[in-house]
Coordinates of C-alpha atoms in Angstrom, one line a residue:
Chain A
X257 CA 27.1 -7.2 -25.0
X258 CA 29.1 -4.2 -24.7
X259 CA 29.5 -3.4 -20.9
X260 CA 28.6 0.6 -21.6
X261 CA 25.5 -0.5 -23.7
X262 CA 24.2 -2.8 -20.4
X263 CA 25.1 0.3 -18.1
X264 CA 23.0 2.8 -20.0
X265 CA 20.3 -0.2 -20.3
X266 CA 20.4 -0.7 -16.3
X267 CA 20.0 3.2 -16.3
X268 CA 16.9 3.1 -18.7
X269 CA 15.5 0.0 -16.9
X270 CA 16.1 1.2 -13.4
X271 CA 14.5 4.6 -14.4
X272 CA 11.6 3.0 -16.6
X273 CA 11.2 0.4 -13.4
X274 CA 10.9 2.6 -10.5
X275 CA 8.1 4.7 -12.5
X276 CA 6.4 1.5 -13.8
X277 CA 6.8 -0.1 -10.0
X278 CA 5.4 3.2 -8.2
X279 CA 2.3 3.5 -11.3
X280 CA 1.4 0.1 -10.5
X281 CA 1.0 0.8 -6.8
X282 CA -0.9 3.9 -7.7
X283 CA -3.2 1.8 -9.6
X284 CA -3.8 -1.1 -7.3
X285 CA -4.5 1.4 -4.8
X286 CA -7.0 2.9 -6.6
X287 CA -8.5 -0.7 -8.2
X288 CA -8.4 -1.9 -4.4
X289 CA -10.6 1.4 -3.3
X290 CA -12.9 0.5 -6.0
X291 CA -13.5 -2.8 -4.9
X292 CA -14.5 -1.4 -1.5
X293 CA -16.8 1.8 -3.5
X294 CA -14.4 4.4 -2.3
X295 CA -12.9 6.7 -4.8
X296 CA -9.6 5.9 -3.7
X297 CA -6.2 8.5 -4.3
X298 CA -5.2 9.6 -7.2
X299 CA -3.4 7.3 -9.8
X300 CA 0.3 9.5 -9.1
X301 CA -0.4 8.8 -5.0
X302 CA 2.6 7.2 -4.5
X303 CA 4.9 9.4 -6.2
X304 CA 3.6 12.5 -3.9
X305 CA 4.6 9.9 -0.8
X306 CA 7.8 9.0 -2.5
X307 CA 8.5 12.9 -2.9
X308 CA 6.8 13.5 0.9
X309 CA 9.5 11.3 2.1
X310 CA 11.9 12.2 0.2
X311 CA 11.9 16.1 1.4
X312 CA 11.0 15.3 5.1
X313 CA 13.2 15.0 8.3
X314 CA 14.8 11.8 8.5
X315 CA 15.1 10.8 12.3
X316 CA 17.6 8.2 13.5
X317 CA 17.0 6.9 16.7
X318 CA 19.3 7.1 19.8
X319 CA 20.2 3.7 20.0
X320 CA 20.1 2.4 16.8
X321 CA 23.6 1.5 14.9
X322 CA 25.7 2.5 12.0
X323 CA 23.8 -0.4 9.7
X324 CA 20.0 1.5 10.2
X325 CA 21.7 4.4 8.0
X326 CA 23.2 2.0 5.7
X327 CA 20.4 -0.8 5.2
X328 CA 18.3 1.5 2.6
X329 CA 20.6 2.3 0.6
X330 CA 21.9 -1.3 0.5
X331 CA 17.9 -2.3 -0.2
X332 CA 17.5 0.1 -3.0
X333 CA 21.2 -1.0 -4.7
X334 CA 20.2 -4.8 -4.4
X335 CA 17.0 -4.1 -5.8
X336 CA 18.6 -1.6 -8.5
X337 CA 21.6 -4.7 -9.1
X338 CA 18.6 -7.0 -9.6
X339 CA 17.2 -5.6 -12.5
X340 CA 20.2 -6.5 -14.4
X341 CA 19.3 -10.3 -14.1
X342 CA 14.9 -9.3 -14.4
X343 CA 13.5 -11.0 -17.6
X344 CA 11.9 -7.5 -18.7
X345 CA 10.2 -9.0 -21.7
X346 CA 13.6 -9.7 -23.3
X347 CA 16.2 -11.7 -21.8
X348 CA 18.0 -10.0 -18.8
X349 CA 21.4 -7.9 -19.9
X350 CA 23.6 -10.0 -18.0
X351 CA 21.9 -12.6 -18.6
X352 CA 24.7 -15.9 -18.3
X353 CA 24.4 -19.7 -17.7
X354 CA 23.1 -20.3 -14.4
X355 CA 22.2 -16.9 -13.3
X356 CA 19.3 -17.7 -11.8
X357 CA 20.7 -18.6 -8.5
X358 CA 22.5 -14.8 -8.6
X359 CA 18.2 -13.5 -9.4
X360 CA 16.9 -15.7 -6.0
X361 CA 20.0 -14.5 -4.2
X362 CA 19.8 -11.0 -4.5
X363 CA 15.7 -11.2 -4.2
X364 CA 16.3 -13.2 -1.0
X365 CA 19.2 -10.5 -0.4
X366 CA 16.5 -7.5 -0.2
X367 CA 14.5 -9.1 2.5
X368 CA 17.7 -9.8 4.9
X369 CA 18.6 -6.2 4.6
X370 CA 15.2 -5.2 5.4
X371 CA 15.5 -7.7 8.5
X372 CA 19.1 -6.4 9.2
X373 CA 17.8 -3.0 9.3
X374 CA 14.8 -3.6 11.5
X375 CA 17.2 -4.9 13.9
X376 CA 19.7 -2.2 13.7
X377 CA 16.8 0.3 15.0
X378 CA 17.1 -0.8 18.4
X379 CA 13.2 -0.9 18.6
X380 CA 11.0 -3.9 19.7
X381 CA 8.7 -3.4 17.5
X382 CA 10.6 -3.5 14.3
X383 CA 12.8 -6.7 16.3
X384 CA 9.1 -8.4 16.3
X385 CA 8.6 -7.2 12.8
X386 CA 12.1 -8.9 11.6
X387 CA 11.6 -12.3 13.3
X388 CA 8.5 -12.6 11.3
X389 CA 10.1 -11.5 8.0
X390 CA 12.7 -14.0 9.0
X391 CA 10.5 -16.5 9.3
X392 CA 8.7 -15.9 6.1
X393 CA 11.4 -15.4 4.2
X394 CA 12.9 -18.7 5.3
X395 CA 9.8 -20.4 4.7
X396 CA 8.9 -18.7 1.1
X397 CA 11.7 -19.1 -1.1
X398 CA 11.4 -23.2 -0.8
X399 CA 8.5 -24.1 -2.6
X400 CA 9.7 -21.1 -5.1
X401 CA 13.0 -22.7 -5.5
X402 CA 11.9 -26.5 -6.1
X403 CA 9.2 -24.6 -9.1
X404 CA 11.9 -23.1 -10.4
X405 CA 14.6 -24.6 -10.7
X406 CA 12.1 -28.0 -11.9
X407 CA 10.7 -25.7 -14.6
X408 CA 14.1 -24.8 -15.6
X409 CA 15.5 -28.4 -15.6
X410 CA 12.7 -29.5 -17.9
X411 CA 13.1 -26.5 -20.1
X412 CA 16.7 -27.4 -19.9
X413 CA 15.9 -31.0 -21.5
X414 CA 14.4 -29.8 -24.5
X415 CA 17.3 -27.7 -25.7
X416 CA 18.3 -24.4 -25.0
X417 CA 21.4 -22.6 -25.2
X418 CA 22.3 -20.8 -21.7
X419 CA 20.7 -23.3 -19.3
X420 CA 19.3 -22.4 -15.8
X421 CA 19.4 -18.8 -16.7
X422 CA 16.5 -16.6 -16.6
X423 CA 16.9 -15.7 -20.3
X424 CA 15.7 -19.2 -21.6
X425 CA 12.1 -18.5 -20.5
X426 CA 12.6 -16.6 -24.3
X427 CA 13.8 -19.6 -26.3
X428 CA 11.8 -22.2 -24.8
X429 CA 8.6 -21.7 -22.7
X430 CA 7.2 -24.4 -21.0
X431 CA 3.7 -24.5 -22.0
X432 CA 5.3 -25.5 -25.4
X433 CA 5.6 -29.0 -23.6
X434 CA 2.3 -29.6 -24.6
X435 CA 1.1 -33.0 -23.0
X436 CA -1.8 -32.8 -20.5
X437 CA 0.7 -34.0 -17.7
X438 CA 3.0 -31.3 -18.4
X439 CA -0.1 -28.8 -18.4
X440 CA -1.4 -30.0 -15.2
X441 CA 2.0 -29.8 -13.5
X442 CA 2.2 -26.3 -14.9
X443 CA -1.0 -25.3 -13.6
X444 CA -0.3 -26.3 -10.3
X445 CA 3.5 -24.4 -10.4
X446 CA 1.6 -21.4 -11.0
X447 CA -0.7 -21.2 -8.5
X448 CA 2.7 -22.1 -6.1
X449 CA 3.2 -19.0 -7.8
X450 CA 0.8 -16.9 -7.6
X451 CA 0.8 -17.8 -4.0
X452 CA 4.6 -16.8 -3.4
X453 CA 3.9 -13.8 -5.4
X454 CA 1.6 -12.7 -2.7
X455 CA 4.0 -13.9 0.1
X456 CA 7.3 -11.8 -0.9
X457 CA 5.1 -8.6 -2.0
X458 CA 3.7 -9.0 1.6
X459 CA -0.2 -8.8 0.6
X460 CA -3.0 -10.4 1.8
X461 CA -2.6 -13.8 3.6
X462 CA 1.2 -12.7 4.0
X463 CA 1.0 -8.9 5.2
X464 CA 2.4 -10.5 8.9
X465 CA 5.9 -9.0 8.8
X466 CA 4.7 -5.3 8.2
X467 CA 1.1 -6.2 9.9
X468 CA 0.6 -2.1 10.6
X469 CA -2.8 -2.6 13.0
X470 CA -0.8 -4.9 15.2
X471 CA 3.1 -4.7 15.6
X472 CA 3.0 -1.1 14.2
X473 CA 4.9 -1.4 10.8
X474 CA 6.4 -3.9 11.6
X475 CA 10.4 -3.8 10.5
X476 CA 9.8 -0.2 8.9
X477 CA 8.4 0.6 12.5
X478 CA 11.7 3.5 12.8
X479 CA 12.0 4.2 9.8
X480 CA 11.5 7.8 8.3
X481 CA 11.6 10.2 5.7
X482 CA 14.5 10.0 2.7
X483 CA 15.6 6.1 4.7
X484 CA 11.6 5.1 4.1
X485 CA 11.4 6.9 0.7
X486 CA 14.3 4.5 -0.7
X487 CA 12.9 1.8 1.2
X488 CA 9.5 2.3 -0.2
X489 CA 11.1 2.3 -3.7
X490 CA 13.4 -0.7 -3.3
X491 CA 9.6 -2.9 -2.1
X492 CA 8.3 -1.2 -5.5
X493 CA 11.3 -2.5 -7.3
X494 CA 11.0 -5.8 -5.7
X495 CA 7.2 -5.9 -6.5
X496 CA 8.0 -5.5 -10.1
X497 CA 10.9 -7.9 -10.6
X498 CA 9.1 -10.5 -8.7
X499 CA 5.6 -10.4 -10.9
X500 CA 8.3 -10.2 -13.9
X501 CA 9.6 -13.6 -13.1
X502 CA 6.2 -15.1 -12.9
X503 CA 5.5 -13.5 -16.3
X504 CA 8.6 -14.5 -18.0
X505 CA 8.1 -18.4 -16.4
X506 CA 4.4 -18.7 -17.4
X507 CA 3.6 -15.7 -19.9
X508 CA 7.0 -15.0 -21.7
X509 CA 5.5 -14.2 -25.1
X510 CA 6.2 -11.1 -26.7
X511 CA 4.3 -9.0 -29.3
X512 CA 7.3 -7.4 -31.7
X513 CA 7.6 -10.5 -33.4
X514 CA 4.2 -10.5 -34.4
X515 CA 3.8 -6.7 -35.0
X516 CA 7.1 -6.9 -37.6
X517 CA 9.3 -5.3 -35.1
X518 CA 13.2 -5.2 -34.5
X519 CA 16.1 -3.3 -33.3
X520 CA 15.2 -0.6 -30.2
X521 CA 11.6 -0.4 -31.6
X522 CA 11.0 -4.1 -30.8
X523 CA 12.8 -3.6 -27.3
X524 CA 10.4 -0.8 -26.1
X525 CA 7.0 -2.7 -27.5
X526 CA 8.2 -5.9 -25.9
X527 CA 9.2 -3.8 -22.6
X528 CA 5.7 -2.3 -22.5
X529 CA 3.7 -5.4 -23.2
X530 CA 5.8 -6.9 -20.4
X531 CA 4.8 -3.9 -18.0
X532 CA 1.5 -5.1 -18.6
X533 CA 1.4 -8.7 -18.0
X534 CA 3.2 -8.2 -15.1
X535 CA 0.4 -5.2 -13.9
X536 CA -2.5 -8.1 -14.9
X537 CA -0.4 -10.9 -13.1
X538 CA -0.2 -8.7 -9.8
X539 CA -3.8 -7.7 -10.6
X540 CA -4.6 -11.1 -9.7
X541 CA -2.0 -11.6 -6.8
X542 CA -2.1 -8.7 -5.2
X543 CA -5.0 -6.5 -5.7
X544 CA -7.5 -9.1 -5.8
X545 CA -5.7 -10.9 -3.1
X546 CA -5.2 -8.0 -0.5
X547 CA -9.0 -7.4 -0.9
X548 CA -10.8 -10.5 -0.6
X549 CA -8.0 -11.4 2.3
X550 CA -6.6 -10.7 6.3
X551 CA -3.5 -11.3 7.4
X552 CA -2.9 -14.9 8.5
X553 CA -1.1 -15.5 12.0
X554 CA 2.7 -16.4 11.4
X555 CA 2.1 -19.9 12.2
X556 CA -0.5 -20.8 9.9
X557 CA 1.3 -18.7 7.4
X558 CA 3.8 -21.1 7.9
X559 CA 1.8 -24.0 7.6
X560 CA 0.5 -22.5 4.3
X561 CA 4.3 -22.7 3.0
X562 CA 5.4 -26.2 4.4
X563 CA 2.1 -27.9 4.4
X564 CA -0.2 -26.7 1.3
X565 CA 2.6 -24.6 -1.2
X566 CA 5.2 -26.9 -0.7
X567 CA 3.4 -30.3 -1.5
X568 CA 1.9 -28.8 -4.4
X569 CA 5.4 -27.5 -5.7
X570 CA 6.9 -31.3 -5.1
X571 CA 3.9 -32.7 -6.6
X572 CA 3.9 -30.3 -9.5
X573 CA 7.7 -30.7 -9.9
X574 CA 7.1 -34.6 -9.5
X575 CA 4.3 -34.4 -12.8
X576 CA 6.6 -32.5 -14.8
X577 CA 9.5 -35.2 -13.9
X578 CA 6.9 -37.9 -14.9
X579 CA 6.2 -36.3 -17.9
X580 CA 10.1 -36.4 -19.2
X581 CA 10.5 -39.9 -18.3
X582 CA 7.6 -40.7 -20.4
X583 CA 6.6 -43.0 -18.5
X584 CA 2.8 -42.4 -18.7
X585 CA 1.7 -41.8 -22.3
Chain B
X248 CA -8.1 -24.1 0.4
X249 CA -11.5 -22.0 -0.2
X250 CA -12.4 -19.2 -2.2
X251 CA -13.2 -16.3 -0.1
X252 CA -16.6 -15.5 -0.3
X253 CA -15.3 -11.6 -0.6
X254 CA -14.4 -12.3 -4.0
X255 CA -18.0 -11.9 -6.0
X256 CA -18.4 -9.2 -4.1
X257 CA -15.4 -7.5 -4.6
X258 CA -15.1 -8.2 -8.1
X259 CA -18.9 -6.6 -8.2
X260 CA -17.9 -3.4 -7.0
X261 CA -14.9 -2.9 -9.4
X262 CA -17.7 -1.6 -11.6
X263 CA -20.2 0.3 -9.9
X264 CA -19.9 3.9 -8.5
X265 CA -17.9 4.5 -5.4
X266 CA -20.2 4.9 -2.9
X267 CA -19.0 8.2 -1.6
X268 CA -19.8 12.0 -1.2
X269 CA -16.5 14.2 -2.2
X270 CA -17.4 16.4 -0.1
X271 CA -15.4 19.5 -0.8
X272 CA -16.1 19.1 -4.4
X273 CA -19.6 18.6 -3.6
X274 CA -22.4 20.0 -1.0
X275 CA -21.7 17.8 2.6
X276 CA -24.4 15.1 3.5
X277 CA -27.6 17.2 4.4
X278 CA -27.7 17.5 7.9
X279 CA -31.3 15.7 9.3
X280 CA -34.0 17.5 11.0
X281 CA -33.3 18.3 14.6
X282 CA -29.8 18.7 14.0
X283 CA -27.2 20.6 16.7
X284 CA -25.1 22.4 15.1
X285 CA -23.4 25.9 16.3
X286 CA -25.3 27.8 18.6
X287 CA -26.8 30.6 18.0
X288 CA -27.7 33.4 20.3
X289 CA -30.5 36.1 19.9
X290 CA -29.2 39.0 22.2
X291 CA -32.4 40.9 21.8
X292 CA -34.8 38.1 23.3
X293 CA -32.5 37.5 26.1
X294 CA -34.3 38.4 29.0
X295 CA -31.0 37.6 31.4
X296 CA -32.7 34.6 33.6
X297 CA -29.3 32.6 33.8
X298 CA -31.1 29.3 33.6
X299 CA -28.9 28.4 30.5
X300 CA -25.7 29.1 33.0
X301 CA -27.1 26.9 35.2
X302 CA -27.7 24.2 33.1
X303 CA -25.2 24.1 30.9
X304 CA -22.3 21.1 32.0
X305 CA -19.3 22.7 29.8
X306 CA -19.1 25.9 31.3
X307 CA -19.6 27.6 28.1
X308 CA -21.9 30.2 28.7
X309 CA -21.4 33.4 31.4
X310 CA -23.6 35.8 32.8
X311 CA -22.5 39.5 32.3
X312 CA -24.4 41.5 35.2
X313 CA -24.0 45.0 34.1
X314 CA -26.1 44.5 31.2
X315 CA -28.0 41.5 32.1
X316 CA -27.1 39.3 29.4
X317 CA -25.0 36.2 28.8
X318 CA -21.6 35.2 26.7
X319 CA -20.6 32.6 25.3
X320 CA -17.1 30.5 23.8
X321 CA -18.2 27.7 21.8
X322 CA -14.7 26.0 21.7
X323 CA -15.8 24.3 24.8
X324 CA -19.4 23.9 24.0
X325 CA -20.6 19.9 23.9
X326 CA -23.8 20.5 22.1
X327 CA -26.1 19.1 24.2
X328 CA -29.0 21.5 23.5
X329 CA -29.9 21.7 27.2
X330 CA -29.4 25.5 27.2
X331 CA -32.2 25.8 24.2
X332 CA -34.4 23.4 25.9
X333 CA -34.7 25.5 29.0
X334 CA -34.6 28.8 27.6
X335 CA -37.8 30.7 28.5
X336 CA -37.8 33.4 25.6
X337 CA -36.2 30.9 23.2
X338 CA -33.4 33.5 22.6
X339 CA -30.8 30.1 22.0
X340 CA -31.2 28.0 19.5
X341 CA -29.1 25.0 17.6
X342 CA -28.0 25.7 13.4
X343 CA -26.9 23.5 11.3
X344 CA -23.5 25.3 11.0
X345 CA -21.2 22.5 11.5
X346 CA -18.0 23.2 9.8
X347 CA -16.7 25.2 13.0
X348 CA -12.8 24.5 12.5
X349 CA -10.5 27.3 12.8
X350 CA -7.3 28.3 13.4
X351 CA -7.6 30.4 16.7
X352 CA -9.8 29.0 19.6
X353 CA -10.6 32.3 20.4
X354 CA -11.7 32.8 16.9
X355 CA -15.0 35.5 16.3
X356 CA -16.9 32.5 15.1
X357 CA -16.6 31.4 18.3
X358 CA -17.9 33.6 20.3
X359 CA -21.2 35.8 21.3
X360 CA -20.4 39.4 22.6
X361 CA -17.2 40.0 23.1
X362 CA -15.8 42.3 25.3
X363 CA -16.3 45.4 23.0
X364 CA -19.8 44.5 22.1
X365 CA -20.7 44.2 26.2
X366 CA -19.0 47.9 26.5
X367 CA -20.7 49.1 23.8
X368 CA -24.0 47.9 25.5
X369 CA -23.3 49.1 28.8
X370 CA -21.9 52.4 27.6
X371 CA -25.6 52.4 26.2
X372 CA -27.3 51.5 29.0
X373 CA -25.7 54.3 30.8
X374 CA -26.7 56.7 28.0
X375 CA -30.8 55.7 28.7

């Protein structure tokens, strides 16, 4: 593709993202005050914040370094970089063999900076909050991996043309596999899924790093005005792109094909049907989640990774494996 | 790993009506019977016994010699009632005025007879 045509698209996506990202939030606030019979804030709440933030005082602290300046906008331009490699419903506009280890990279990426940033604030809070989001992230991005990059393998094996890139979710899905084994092992990466979802949006079970009736925020603890505005929007960012790789892994199908669509047409109908598989995916994962759930202490939250998430993704991984060989009919 | 037992709930209430009064869209929640809200001060009835000064633990409420009466600042006012309870004439008694928030803690809403008003009356008295 023409590199100016995938600049403007970044453009578009980044812009169409960060209103999309900040809508949902305004929604699952409000579905989440529902489901306790308030009344919740409006559906454009977190725009007002984001502008709030934006036109407030930004205080550094004293003894806080160079990096605390520098982390949010790092945050916001890996979350902005990451967009170009986000199945969005079409395949991702740079979108090359492989390139899935660039998407868990920079996702991963977003979290250190977060991490480095806490730590740059000097405060103990945020320090406390940062182990924890080390920790987390450390444990998280395992079972994620092992799903994956197993998925991809196996999507790999029945023929597609860029492998391990994010853009053969398109070509090949793997519910087209067909065979109960394959279904079962498919079922059981999805709830890995769902589950990891949860864990890098930081809801529910997995709200420890920010954890904001007990270590105060958490890394964000410092942070303020136009530094936690672009923080704020880099999570929103992260939000979306992370429900849009469990909708292109286990819902990739589109609706211009059907409808009789092509060109830009098709592009923007695909786009917005993707916008709302990923707002019924984090329906399930976050809303739902962060209502029926507490906040886990780190260590069982860790236990959850290595002892429940992680045997299910090797089990999972395992069925699907099984179900190449062929082994069992 | 077990499901919550939140989750009927929860899902329940996605589709009934909040359960909440928006209050300054709507009236606020009626106040019950018995309610102390602001105080309220009949200067007439006031027969100038000082039993409400005595009795009062905030400090709200002074005696005014000259004219035999009492004054009061409600920013510091606890709304115990124990001024109304004792009053002889019942020339005190508790509203249901409870939206008391203001600007200035001096604020007119605040007080009974300011410093003009107890001129006024002793200018009056003098007058008799």
């Amino acid at each position: 593709m023409n590199l100016l045509y995938a600049t403007l698209g970044l453009i578009a996506l980044y812009i169409y993202v960060s209103f999309a990202s900040l809508l949902w939030e305004g929604i699952d606030r409000k579905l989440v005050a529902r489901m306790q019979r308030r009344v919740g804030p409006p559906l454009l709440q977190p725009f007002y914040d984001f502008l709030k933030l934006m036109s407030k005082e930004s205080i550094i602290p004293k003894h806080a370094n160079k990096f605390y300046e520098l982390a949010p906008v790092l945050a916001l331009a890996v979350s902005i970089a990451l967009l170009a490699y986000t199945p969005m419903g079409f395949a991702p506009l740079f979108a090359t063999k492989g390139d899935v280890i660039v998407f868990i990279y920079l996702l991963t990426l977003i979290g250190f900076i977060r991490v480095l940033g806490a730590i740059s604030s000097g405060s103990p809070y945020a320090q406390i909050g940062a182990q924890r989001e080390m920790i987390i992230l450390v444990s998280r991005e395992v079972p994620m991996m092992l799903a994956l990059f197993t998925i991809l393998w196996r999507l790999n094996n029945i023929g597609v043309e860029k492998p391990f890139s994010l853009a053969t979710f398109y070509q090949r899905n793997i519910w087209e596999l067909g065979t109960p084994l394959a279904l079962i092992g498919t079922f059981i990466l999805l709830v890995v899924f769902l589950a990891w979802l949860a864990s890098e949006i930081e809801v529910g079970f997995f709200d420890i790093p920010e954890a904001e009736t007990e270590v105060a925020e958490g890394p964000m603890a410092e942070y303020s005005g136009r530094h936690l505005a672009l923080f704020e929007l880099s999570n929103a960012i992260k939000m979306f792109v992370s429900a849009s790789l469990v909708v292109a892994i286990f819902f990739p199908w589109g609706i211009s094909a059907y409808v009789g669509l092509n060109g830009i047409p098709a592009l923007v109908v695909d786009v917005l049907f993707h916008t709302i598989k990923v707002f019924a995916v984090l329906f399930v994962s976050m809303s739902i989640f962060r209502a029926i759930t507490g906040r886990l202490r780190i260590t069982q939250a860790v236990q959850v990774f290595w002892l429940r998430l992680f045997p299910a993704a090797i089990i999972g991984s395992l069925i699907l494996a099984i179900d190449l060989l062929g082994v069992i009919a | 790993m077990k499901i919550p037992p939140t989750l009927s709930t929860v899902l329940s209430n996605l589709f009934k009506k909040p359960a909440t009064n928006m209050f300054p869209k709507t009236e606020p929640v009626p106040t019950p019977e018995g309610f102390r809200g602001k105080l309220v001060y009949d200067v007439d009835k006031c027969i100038g016994c000082k039993l409400c000064v005595t009795v009062c633990p905030a400090g709200v409420i002074e005696f005014v010699p000259e004219i035999k009466k009492v004054t009061f600042w409600l920013g510091r006012c606890v709304f115990c009632a124990q001024c109304v309870d004792v009053c002889p004439v019942n020339a005190l008694e508790m509203s249901k005025e409870f939206l008391l928030a203001t600007y200035d803690k001096y604020d007119d809403n605040l007080r009974w007879l300011k410093n003009e008003e107890i001129e006024e009356m002793i200018e009056a008295q003098k007058s008799k």
